[in-house]
PDB file of C-alpha atoms in Angstrom:
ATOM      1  CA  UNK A 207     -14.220 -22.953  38.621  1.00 41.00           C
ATOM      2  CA  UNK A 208     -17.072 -20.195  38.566  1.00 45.00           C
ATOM      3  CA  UNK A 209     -16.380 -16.485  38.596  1.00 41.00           C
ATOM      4  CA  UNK A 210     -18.815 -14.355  40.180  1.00 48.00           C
ATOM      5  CA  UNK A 211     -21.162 -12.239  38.072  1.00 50.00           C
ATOM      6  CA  UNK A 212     -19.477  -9.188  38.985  1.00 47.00           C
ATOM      7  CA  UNK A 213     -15.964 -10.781  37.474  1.00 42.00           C
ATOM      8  CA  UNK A 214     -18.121 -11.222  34.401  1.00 48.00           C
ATOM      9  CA  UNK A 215     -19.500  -7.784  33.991  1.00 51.00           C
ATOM     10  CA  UNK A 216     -15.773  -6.208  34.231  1.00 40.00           C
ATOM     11  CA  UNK A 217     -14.316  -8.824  31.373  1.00 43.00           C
ATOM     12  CA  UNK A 218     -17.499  -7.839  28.858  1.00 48.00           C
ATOM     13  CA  UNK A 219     -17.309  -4.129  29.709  1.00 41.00           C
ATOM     14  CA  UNK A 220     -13.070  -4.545  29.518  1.00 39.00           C
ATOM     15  CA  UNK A 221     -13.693  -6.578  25.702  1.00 43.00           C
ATOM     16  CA  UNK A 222     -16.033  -4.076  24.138  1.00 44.00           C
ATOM     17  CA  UNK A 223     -13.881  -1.171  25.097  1.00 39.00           C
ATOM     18  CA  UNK A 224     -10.837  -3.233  23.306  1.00 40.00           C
ATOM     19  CA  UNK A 225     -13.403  -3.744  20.246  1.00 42.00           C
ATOM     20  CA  UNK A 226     -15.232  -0.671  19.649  1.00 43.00           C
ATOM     21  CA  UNK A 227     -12.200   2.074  20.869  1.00 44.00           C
ATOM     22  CA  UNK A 228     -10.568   3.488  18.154  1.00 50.00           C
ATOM     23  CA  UNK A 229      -6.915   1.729  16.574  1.00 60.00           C
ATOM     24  CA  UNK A 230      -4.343   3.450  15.071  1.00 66.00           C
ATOM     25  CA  UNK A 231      -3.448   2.859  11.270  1.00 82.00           C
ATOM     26  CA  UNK A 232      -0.966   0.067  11.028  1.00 89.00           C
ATOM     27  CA  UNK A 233       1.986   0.525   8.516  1.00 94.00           C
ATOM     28  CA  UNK A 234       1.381  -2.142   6.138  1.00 97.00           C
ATOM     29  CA  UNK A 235       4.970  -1.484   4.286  1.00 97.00           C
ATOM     30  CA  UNK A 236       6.371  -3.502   2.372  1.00 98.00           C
ATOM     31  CA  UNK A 237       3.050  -4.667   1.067  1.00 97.00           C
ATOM     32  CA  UNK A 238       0.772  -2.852  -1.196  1.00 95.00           C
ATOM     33  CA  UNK A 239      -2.390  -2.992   1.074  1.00 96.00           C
ATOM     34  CA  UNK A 240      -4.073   0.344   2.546  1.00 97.00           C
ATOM     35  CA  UNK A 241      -5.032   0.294   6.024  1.00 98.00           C
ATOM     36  CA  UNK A 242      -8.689   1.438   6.909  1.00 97.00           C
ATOM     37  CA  UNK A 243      -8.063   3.181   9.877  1.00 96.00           C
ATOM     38  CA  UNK A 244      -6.060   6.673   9.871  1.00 97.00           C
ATOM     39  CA  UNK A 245      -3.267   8.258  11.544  1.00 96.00           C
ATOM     40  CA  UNK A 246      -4.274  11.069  14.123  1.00 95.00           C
ATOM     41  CA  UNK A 247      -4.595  14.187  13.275  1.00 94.00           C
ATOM     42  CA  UNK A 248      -1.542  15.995  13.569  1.00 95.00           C
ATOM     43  CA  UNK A 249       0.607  12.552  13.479  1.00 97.00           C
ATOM     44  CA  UNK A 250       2.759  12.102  10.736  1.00 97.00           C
ATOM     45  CA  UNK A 251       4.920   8.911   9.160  1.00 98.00           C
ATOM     46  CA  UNK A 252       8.304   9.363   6.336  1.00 98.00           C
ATOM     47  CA  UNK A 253       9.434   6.416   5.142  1.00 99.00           C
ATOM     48  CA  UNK A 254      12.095   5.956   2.950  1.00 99.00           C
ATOM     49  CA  UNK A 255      13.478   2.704   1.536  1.00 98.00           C
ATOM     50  CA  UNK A 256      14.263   0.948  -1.827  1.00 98.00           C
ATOM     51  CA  UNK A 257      12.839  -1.953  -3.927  1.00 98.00           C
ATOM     52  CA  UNK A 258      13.994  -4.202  -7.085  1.00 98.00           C
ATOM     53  CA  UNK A 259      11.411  -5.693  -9.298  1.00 98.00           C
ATOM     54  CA  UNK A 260      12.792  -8.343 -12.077  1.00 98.00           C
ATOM     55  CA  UNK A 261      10.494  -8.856 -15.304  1.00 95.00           C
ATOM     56  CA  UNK A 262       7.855  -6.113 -14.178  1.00 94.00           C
ATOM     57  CA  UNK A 263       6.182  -4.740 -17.536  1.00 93.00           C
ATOM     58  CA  UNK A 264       5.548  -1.443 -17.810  1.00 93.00           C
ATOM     59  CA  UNK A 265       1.736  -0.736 -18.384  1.00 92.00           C
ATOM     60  CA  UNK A 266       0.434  -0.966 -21.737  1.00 90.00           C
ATOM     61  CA  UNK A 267       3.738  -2.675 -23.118  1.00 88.00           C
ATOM     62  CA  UNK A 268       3.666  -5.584 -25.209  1.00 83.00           C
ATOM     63  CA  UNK A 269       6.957  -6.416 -26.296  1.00 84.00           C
ATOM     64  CA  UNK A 270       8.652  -8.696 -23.420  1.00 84.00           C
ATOM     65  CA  UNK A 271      11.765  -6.466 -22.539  1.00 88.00           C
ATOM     66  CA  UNK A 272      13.099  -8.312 -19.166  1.00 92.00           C
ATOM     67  CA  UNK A 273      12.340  -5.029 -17.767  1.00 94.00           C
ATOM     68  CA  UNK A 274      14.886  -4.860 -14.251  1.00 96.00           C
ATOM     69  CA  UNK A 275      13.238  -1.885 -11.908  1.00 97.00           C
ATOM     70  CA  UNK A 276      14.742  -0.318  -9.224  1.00 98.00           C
ATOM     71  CA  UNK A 277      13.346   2.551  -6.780  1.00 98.00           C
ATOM     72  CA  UNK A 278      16.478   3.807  -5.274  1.00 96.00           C
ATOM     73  CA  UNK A 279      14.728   5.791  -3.391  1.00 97.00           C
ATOM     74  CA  UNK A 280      10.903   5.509  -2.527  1.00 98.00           C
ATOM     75  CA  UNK A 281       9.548   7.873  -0.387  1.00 98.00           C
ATOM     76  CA  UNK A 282       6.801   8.107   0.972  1.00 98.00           C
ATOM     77  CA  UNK A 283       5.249  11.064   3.422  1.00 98.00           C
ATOM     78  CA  UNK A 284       1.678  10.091   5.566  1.00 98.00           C
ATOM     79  CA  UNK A 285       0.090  13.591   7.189  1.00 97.00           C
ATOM     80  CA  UNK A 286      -2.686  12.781   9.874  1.00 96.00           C
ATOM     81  CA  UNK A 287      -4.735  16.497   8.382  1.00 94.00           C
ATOM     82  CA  UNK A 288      -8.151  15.712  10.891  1.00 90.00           C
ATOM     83  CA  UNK A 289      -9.966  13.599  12.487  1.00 91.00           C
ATOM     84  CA  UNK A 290     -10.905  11.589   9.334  1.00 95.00           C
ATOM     85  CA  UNK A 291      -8.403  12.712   6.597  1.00 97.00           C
ATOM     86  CA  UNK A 292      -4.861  11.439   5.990  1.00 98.00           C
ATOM     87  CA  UNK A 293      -2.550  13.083   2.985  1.00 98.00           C
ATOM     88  CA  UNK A 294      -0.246  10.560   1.176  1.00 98.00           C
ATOM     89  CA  UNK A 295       2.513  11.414  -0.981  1.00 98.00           C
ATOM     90  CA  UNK A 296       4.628   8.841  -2.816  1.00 98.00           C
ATOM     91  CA  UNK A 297       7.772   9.156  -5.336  1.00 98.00           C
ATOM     92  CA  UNK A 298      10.759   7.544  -6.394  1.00 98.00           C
ATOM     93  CA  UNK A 299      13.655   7.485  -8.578  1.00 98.00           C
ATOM     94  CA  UNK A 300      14.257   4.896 -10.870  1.00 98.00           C
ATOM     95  CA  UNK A 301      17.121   2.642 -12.194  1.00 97.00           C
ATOM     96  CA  UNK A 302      15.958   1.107 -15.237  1.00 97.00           C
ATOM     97  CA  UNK A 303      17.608  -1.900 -17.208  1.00 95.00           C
ATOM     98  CA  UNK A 304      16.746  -3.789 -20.489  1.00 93.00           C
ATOM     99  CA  UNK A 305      17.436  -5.706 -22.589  1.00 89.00           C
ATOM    100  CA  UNK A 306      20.057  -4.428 -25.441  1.00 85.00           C
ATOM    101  CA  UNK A 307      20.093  -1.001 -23.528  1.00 85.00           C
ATOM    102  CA  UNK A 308      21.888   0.822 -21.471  1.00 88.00           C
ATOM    103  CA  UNK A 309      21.443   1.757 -17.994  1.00 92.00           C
ATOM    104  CA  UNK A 310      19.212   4.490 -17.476  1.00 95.00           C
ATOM    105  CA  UNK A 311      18.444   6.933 -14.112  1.00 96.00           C
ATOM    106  CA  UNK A 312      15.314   8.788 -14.224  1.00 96.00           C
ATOM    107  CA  UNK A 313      12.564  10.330 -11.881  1.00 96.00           C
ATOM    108  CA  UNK A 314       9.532   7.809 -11.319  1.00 96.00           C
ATOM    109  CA  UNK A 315       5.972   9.315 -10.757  1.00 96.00           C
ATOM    110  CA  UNK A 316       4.591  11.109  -7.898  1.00 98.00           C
ATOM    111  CA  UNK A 317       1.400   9.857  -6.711  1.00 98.00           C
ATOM    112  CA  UNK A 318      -1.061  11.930  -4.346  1.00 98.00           C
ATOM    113  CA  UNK A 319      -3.407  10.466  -2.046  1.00 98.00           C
ATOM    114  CA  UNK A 320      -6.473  11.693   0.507  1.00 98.00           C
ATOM    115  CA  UNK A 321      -7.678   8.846   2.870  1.00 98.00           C
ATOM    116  CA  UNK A 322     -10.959   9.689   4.509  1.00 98.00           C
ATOM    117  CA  UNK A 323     -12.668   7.571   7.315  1.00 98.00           C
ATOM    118  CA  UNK A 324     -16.262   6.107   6.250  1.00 97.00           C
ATOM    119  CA  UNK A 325     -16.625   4.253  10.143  1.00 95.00           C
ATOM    120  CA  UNK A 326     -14.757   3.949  12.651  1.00 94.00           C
ATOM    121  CA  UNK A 327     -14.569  -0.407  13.511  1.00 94.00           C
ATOM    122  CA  UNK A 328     -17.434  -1.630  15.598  1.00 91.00           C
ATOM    123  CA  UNK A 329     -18.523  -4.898  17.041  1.00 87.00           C
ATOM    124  CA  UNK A 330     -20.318  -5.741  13.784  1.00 90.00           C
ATOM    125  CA  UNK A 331     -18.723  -3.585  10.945  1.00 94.00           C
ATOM    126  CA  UNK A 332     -14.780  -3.501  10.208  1.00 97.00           C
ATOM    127  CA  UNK A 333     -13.523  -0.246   9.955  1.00 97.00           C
ATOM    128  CA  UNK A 334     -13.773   1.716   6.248  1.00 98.00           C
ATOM    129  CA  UNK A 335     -12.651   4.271   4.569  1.00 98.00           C
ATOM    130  CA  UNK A 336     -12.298   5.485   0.868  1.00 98.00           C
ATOM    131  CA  UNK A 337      -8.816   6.474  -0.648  1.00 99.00           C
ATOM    132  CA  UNK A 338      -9.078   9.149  -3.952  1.00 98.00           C
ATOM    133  CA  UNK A 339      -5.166   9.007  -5.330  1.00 98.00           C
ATOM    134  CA  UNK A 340      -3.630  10.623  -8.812  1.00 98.00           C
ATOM    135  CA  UNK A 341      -0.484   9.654 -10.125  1.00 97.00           C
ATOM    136  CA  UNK A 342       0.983  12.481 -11.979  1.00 96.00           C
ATOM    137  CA  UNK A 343       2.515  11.839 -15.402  1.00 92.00           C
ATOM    138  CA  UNK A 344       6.431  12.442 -14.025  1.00 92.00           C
ATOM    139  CA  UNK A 345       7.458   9.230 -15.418  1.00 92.00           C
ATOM    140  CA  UNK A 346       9.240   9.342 -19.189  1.00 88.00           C
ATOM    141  CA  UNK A 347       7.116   6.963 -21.677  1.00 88.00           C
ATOM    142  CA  UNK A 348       9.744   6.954 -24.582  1.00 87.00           C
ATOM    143  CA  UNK A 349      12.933   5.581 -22.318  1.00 88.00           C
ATOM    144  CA  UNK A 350      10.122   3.162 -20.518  1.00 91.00           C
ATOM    145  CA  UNK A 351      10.530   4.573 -17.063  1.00 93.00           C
ATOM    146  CA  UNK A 352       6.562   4.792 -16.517  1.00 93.00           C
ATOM    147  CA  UNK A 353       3.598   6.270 -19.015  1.00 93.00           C
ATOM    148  CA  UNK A 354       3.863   9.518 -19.016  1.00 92.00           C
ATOM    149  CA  UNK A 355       0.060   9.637 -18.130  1.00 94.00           C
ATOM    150  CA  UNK A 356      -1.820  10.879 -15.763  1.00 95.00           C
ATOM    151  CA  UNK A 357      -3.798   7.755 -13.607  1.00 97.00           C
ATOM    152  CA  UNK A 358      -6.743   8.016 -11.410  1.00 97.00           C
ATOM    153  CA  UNK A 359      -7.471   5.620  -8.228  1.00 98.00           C
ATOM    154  CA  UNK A 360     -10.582   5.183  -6.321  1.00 98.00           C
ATOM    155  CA  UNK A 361     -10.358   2.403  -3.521  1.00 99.00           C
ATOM    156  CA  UNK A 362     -12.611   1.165  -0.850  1.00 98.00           C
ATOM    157  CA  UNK A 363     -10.679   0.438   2.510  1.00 99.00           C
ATOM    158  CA  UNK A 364     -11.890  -2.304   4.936  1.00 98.00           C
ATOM    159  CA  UNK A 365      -9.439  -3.462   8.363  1.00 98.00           C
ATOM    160  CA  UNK A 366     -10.794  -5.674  10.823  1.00 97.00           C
ATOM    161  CA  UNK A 367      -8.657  -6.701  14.207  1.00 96.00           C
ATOM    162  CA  UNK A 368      -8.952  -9.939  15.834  1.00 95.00           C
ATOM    163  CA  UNK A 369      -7.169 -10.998  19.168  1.00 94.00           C
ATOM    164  CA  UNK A 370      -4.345 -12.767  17.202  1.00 96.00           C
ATOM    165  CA  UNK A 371      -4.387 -10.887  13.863  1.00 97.00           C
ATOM    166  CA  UNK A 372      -5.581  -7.903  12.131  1.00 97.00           C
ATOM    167  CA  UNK A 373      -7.162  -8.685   8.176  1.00 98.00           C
ATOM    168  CA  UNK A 374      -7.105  -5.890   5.273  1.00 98.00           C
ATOM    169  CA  UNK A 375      -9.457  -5.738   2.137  1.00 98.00           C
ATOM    170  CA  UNK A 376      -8.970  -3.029  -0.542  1.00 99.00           C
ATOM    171  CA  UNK A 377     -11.259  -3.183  -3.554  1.00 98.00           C
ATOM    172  CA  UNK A 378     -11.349  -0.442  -6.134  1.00 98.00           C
ATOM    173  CA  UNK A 379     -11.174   1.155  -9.476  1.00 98.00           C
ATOM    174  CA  UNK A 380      -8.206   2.377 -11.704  1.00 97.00           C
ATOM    175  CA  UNK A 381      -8.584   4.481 -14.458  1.00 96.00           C
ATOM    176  CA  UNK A 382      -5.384   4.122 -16.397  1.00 95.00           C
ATOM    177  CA  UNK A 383      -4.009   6.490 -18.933  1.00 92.00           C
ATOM    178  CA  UNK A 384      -2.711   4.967 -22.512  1.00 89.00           C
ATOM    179  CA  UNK A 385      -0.137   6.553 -24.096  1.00 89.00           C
ATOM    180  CA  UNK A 386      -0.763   4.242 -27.542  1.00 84.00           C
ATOM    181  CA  UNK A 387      -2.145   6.292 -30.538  1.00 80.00           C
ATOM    182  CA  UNK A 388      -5.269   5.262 -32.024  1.00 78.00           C
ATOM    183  CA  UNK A 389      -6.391   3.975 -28.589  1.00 77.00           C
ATOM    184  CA  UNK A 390      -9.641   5.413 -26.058  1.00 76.00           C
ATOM    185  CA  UNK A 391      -7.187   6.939 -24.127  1.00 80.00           C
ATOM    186  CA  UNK A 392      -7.226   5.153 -20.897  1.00 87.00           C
ATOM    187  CA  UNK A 393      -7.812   1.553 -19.560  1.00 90.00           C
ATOM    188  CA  UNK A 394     -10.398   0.923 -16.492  1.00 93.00           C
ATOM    189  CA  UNK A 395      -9.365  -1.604 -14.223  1.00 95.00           C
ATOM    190  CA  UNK A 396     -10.423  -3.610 -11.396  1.00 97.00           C
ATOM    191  CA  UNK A 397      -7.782  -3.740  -8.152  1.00 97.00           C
ATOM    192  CA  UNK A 398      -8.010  -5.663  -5.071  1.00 98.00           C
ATOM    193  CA  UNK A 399      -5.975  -6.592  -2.091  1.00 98.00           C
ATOM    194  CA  UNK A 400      -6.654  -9.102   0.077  1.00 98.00           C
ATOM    195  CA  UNK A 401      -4.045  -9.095   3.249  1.00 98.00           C
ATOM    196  CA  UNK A 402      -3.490 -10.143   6.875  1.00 98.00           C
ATOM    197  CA  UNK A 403      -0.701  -8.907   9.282  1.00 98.00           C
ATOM    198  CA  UNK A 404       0.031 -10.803  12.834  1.00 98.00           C
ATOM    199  CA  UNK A 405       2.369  -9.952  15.842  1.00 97.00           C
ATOM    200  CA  UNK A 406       5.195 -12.305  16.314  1.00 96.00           C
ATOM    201  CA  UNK A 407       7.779 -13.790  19.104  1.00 94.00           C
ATOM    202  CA  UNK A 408       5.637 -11.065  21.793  1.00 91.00           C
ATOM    203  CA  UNK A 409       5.454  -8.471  19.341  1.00 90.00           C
ATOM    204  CA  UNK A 410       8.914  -8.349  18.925  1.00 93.00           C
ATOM    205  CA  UNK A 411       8.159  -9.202  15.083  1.00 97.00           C
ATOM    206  CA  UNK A 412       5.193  -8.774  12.687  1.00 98.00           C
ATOM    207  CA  UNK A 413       4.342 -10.952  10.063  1.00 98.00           C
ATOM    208  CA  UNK A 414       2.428  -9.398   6.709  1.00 99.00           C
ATOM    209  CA  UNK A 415       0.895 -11.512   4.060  1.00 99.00           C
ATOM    210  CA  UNK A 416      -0.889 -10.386   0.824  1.00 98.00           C
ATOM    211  CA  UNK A 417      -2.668 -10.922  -2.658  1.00 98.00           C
ATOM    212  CA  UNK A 418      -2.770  -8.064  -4.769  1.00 98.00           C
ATOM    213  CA  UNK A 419      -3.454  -7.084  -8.374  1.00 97.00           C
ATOM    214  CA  UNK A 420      -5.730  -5.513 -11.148  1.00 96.00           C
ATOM    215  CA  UNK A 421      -7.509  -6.635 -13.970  1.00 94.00           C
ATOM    216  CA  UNK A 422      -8.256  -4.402 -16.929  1.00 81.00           C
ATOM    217  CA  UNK A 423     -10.780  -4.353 -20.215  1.00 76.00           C
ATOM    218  CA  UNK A 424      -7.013  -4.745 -21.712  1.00 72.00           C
ATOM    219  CA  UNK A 425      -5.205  -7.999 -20.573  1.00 81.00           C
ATOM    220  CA  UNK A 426      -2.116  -6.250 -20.786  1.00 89.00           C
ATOM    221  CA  UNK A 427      -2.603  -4.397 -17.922  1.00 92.00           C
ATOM    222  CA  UNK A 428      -3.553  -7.375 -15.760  1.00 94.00           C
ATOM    223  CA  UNK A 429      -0.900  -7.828 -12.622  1.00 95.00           C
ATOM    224  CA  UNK A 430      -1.239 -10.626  -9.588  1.00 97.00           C
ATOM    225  CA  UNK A 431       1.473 -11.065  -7.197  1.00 98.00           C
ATOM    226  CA  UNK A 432       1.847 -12.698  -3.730  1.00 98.00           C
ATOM    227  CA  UNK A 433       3.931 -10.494  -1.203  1.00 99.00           C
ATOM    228  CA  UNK A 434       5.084 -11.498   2.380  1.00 99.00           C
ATOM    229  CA  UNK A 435       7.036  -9.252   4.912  1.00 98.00           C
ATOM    230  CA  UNK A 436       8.314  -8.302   8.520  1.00 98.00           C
ATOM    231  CA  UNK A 437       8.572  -5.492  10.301  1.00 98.00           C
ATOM    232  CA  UNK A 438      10.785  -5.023  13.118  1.00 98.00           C
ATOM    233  CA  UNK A 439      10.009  -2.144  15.844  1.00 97.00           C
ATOM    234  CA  UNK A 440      13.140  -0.218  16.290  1.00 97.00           C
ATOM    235  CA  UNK A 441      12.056   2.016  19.249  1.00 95.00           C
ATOM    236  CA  UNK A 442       9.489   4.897  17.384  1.00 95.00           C
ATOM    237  CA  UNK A 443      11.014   3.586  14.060  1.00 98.00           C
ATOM    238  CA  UNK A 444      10.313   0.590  11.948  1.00 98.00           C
ATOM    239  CA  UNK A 445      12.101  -0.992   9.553  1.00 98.00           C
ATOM    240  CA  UNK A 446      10.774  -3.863   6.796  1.00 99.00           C
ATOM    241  CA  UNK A 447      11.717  -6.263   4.535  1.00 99.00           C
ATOM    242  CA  UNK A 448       9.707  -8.380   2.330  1.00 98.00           C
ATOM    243  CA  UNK A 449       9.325  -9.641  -1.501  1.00 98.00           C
ATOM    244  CA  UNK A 450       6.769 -11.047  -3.856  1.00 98.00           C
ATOM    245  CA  UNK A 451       6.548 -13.693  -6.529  1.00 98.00           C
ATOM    246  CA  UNK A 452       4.671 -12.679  -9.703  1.00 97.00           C
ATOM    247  CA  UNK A 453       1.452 -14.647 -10.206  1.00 96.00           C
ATOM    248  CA  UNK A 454       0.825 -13.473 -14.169  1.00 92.00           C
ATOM    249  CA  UNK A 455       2.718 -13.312 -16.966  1.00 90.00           C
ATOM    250  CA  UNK A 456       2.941  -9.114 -16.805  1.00 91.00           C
ATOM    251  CA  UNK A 457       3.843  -8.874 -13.196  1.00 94.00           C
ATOM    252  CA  UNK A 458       6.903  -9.238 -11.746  1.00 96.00           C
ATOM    253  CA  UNK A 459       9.078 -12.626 -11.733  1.00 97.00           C
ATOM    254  CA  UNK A 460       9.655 -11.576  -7.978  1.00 98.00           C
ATOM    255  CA  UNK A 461      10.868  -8.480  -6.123  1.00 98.00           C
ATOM    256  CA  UNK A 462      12.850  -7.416  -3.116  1.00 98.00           C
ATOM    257  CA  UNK A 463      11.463  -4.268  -0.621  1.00 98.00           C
ATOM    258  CA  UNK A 464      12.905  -2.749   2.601  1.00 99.00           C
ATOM    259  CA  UNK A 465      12.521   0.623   4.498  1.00 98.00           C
ATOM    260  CA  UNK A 466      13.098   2.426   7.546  1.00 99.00           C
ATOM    261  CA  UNK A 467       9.751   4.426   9.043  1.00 98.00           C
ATOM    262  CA  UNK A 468       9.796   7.513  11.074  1.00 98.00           C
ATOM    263  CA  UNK A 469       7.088   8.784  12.934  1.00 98.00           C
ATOM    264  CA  UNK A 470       7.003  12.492  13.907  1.00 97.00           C
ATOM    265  CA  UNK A 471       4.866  15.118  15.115  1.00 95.00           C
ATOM    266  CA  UNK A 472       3.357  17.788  12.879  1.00 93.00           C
ATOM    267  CA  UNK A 473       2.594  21.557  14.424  1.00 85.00           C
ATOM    268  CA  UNK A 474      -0.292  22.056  16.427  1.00 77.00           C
ATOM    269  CA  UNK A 475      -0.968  24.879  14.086  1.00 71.00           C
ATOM    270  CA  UNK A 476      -1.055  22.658  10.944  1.00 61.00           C
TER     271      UNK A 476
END
């Protein structure tokens, strides 16, 4: 069957609106990956949840201590500030258990992030964006709860949608801080992220799928892990759940994530 020519024009005109309009930033929770595209200005996300992570080193540590971690509980706090900057804040509190030592409780790090929006996704180029982050040094080195060091993150952002899918790249630069003595002081290490999220049963469900991990100039600090999730729309709010299996010998043996995000409106006088 043959459409007419004027059918034609409407479906191209209809298909690069859907391409080149702007998308909102998809909550990628509970993965690791950064979207590319931001929340609108005056928008705002809080998410708080948990997460358990069996045989996760701490950075820089040598000695195998069948490190148990648990964030009970993460929050984090997403502020649409303009047109193309979003604020991130992230913290948690920590349960910690090792080997031959007691339990310990005891504040994990705060990190702060600024998202800004390189381009905006066209018919040719994905959608990018740079994220600047510091993690502040909140986290107690001597009971192993963190470094105690202040780290620095530079990452470049890149989200492309498809009819059926949406894929995520994040590729950037880590500049660690080493407690040791008699050390340069930091580590510089390569991260990357390599992710894909798809709608499920009518968008009742999504579906999120991910590489992620660093490499330093000290293999101690090297971490690869494979995490999967779902998300399930509860009205405005959306809860996840999803895990990861540890891919080298200083990540993770596997982990277990969920949280509840709410979505809210900040003053127009922000």
């Amino acid at each position: 069957m043959r459409f007419p020519s004027s059918v034609h024009s409407v479906i191209t005109v209809l298909l690069l609106l859907f391409l080149t309009s702007p998308a909102l930033a998809e909550n990628l929770e509970p993965l690791g990956l950064q979207d590319a595209q931001l929340l609108p200005k005056n928008h705002a996300e809080f998410r708080i949840g948990l997460a358990y992570y069996d045989g996760l080193h701490n950075l820089f540590q040598e000695q195998d201590k069948n490190r148990r971690l648990a964030e009970l509980p993460s929050l984090t706090l997403n502020l649409g500030l303009g047109e193309r900057v979003e604020c991130q804040l992230l913290y948690s509190y920590l349960h910690l258990r090792e080997d031959n030592q007691d339990d310990k409780w005891d504040s994990g790090d705060l990190t702060i992030g600024l998202k800004v929006r390189l381009w905006q996704e066209s018919l040719r180029i994905p959608a990018l964006a740079v994220r600047l982050a510091t993690k502040l040094p909140n986290a107690d080195d001597k009971n192993d709860f963190g470094t105690d060091e202040a780290d620095t993150f530079i990452d470049l952002l890149a989200s492309r949608n498809f009819p059926l899918f949406s894929t995520y790249l994040n590729l950037g630069l880590a500049i660690l801080g080493d407690p040791r003595a008699n050390t340069s002081g930091q580590d510089d290490a390569f991260r990357y992220a390599l992710g894909i999220r798809a709608p499920l049963m009518n968008n009742r469900l999504a579906g999120l799928l991910s590489i992620e991990g660093m490499e330093g100039d000290d293999s101690i600090n090297s971490r690869s892990a494979m995490r999967a999730g779902l998300q399930l729309p509860l009205g405005d709010w959306l809860w996840d759940l999803g895990g990861s299996v540890g891919l080298t010998s200083k990540s993770e043996d596997w982990s277990l994530r969920s949280g509840l995000t709410i979505p809210f409106n900040l003053s127009a006088n922000w």
